[in-house]
PDB file of C-alpha atoms in Angstrom:
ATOM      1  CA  UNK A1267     108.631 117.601 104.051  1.00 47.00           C
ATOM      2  CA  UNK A1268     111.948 117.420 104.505  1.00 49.00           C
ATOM      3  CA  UNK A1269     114.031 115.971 107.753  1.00 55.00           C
ATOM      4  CA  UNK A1270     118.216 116.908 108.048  1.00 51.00           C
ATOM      5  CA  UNK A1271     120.213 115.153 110.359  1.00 52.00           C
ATOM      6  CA  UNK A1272     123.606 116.813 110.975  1.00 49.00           C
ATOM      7  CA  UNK A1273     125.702 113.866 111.654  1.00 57.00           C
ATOM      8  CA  UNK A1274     125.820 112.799 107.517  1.00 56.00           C
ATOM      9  CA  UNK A1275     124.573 115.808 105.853  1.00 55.00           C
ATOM     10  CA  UNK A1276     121.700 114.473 103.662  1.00 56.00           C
ATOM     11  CA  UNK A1277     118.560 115.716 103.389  1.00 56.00           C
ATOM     12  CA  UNK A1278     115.897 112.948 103.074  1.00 58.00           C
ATOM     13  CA  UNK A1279     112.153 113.103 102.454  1.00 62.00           C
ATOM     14  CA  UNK A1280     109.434 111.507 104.505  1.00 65.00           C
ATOM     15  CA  UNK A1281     105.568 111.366 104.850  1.00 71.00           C
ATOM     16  CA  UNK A1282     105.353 111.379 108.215  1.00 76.00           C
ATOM     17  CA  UNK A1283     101.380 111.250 108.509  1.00 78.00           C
ATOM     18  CA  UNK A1284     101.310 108.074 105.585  1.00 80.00           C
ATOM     19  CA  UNK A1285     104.350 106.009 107.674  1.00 81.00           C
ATOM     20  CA  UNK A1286     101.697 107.170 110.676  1.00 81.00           C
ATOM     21  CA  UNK A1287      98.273 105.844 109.258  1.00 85.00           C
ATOM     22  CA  UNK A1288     100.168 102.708 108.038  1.00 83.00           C
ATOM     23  CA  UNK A1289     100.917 101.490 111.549  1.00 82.00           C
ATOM     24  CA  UNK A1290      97.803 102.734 112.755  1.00 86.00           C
ATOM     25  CA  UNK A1291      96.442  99.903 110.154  1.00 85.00           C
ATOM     26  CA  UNK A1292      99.045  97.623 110.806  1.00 82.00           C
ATOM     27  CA  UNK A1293      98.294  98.071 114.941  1.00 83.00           C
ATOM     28  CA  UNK A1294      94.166  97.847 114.016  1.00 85.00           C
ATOM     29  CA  UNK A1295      94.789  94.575 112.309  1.00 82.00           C
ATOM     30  CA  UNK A1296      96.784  92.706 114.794  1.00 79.00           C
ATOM     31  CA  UNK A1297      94.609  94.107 117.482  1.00 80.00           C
ATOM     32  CA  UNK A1298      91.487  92.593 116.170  1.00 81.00           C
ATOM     33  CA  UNK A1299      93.365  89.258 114.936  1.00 76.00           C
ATOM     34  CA  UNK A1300      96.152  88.632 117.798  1.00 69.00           C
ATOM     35  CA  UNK A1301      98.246  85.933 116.734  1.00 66.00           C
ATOM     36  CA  UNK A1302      99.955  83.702 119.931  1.00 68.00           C
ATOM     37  CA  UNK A1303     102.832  82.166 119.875  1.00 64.00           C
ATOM     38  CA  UNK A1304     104.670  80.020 121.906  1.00 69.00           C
ATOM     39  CA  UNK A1305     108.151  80.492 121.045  1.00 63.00           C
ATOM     40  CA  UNK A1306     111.185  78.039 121.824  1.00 69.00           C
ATOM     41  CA  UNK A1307     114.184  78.966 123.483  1.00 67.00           C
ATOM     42  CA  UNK A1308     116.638  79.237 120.719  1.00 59.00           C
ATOM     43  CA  UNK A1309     119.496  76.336 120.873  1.00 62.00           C
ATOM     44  CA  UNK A1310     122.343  79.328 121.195  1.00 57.00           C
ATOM     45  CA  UNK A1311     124.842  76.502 121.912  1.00 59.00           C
ATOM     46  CA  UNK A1312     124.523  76.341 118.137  1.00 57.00           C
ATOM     47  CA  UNK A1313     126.296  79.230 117.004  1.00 54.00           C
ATOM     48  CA  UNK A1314     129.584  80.297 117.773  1.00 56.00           C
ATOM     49  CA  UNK A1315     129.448  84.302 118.572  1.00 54.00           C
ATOM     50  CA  UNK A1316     133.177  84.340 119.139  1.00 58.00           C
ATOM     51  CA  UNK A1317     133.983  83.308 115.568  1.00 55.00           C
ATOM     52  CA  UNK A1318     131.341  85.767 114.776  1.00 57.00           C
ATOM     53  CA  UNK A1319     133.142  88.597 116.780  1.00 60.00           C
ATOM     54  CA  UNK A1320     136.536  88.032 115.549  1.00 65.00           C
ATOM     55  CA  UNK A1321     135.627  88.111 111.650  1.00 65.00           C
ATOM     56  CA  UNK A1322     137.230  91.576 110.177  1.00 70.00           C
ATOM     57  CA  UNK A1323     134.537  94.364 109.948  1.00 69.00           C
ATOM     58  CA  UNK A1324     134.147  96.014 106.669  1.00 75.00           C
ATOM     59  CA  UNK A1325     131.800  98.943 108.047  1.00 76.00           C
ATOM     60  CA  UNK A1326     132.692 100.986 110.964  1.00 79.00           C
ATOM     61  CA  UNK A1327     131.140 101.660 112.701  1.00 82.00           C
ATOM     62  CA  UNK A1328     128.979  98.423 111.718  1.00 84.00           C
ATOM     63  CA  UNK A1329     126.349  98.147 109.890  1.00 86.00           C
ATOM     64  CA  UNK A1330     123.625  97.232 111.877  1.00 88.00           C
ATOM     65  CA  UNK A1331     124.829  99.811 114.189  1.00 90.00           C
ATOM     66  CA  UNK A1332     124.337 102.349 111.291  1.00 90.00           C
ATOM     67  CA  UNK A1333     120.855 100.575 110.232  1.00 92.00           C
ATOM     68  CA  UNK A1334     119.475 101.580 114.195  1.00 93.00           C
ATOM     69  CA  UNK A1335     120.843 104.720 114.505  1.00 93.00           C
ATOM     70  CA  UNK A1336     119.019 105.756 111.329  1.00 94.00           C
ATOM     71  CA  UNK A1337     115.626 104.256 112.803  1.00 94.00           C
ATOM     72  CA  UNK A1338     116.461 106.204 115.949  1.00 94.00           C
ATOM     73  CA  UNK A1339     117.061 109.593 114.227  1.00 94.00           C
ATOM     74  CA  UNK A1340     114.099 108.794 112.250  1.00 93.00           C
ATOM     75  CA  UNK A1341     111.917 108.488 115.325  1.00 93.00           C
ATOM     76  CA  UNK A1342     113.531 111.292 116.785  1.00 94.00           C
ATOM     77  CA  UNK A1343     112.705 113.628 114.043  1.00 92.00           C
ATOM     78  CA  UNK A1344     109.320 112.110 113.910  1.00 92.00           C
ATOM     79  CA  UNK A1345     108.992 113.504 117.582  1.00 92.00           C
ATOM     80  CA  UNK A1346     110.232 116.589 117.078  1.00 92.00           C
ATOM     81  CA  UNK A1347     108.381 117.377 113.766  1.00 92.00           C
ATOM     82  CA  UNK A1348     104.875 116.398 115.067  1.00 91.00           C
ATOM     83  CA  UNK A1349     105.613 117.508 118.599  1.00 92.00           C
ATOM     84  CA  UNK A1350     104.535 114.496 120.237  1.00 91.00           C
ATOM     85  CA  UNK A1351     105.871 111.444 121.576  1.00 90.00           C
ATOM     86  CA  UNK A1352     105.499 108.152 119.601  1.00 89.00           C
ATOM     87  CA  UNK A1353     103.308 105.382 122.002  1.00 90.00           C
ATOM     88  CA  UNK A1354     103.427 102.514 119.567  1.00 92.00           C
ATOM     89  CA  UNK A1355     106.345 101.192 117.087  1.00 93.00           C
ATOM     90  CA  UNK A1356     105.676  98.147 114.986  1.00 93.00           C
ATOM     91  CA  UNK A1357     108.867  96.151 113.942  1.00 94.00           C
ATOM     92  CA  UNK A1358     108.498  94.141 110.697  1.00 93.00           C
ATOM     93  CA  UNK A1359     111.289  91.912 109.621  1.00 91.00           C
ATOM     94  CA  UNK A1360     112.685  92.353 113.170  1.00 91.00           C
ATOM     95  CA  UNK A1361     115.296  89.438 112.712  1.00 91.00           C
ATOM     96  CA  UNK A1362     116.809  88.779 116.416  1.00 92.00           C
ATOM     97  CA  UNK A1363     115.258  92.278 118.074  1.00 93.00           C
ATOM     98  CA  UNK A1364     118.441  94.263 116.881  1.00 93.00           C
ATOM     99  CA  UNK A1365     116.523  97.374 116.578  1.00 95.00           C
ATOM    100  CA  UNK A1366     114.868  96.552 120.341  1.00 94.00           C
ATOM    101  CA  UNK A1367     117.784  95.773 122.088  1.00 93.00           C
ATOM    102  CA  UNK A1368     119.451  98.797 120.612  1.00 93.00           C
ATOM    103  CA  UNK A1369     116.380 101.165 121.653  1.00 94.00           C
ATOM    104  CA  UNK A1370     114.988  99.344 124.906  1.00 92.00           C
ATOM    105  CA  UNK A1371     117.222 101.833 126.831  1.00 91.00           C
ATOM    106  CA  UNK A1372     115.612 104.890 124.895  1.00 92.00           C
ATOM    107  CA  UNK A1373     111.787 103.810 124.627  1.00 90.00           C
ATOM    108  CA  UNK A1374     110.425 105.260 127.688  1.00 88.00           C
ATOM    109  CA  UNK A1375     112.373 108.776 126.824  1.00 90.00           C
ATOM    110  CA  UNK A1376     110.386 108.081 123.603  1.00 91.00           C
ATOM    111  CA  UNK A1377     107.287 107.801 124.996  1.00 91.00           C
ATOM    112  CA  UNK A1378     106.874 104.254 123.328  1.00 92.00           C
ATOM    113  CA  UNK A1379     104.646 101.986 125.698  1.00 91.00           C
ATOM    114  CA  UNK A1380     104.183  98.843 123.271  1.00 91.00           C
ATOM    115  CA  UNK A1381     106.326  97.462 120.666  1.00 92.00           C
ATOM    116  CA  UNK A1382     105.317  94.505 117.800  1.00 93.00           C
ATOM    117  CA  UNK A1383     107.892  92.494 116.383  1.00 93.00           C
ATOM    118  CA  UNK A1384     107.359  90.416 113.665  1.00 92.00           C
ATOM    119  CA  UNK A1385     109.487  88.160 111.900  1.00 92.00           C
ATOM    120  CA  UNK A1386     109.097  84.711 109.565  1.00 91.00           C
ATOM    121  CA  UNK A1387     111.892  83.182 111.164  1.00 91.00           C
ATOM    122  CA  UNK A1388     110.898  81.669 115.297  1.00 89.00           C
ATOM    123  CA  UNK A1389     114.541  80.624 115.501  1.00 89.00           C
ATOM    124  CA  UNK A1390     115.756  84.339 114.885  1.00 91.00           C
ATOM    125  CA  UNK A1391     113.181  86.116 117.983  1.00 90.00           C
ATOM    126  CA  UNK A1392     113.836  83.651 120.016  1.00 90.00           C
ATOM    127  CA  UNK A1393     117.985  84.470 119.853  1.00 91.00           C
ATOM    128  CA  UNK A1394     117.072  88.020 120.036  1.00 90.00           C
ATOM    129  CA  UNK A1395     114.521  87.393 123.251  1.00 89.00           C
ATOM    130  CA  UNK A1396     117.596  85.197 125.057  1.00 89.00           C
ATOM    131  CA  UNK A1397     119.839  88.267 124.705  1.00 88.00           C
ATOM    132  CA  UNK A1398     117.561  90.861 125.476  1.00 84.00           C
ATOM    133  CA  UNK A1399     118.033  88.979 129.171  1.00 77.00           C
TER     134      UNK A1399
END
């Protein structure tokens, strides 16, 4: 199967229904084995998001920006390929909720009702849940 999106002009190949049963395992796993955590608030005072934001960009627009919009077209042509909404989106390697915070505006057009995000590093979620406020 083949997916085209019109802003860059490539033609990329997915298996929709294999991405599909993998979360479906993913979601059955963590169902039947929640792991709790109590996460930290993250010492922001720590990092300096000014220096951060006057650094020179090499990508525009950046890169990150570019990595979400993909997920989002992704999910989008998801949608409109299977003809249903998505309820479920499992975030591996989610770093400080980048993709979240970029989509929490979009979800409920999406149709998405939970969302998992996992990452190795506590420090990193709990930045991303501080500026999801």
């Amino acid at each position: 199967m083949s997916c085209h999106f019109s802003d860059d002009g490539w033609d990329l190949q997915y298996d929709f229904d294999r991405i599909l049963h993998s979360y479906d395992l993913i979601y059955e796993e963590l169902t039947g084995n929640p792991v709790e955590l109590k996460v930290e608030e993250a010492p922001v005072h720590m990092y300096d998001y000014d220096e951060v934001i006057s650094k020179p960009r090499f990508f525009t627009p950046p890169l990150q920006y570019q990595r979400n919009a993909f997920v989002r077209d992704i999910i989008y042509a998801y949608m409109e390929e299977a003809g249903e909404k998505i309820r479920k989106l499992a975030v591996l390697g989610c770093g400080s909720l980048s993709l979240e915070r970029f989509l929490i505006a979009l979800l409920g057009g999406m149709g998405i009702e939970r969302v998992m995000s996992v990452d190795i590093d506590e420090n990193e979620i709990a930045k991303g849940l501080k500026l999801m406020k």
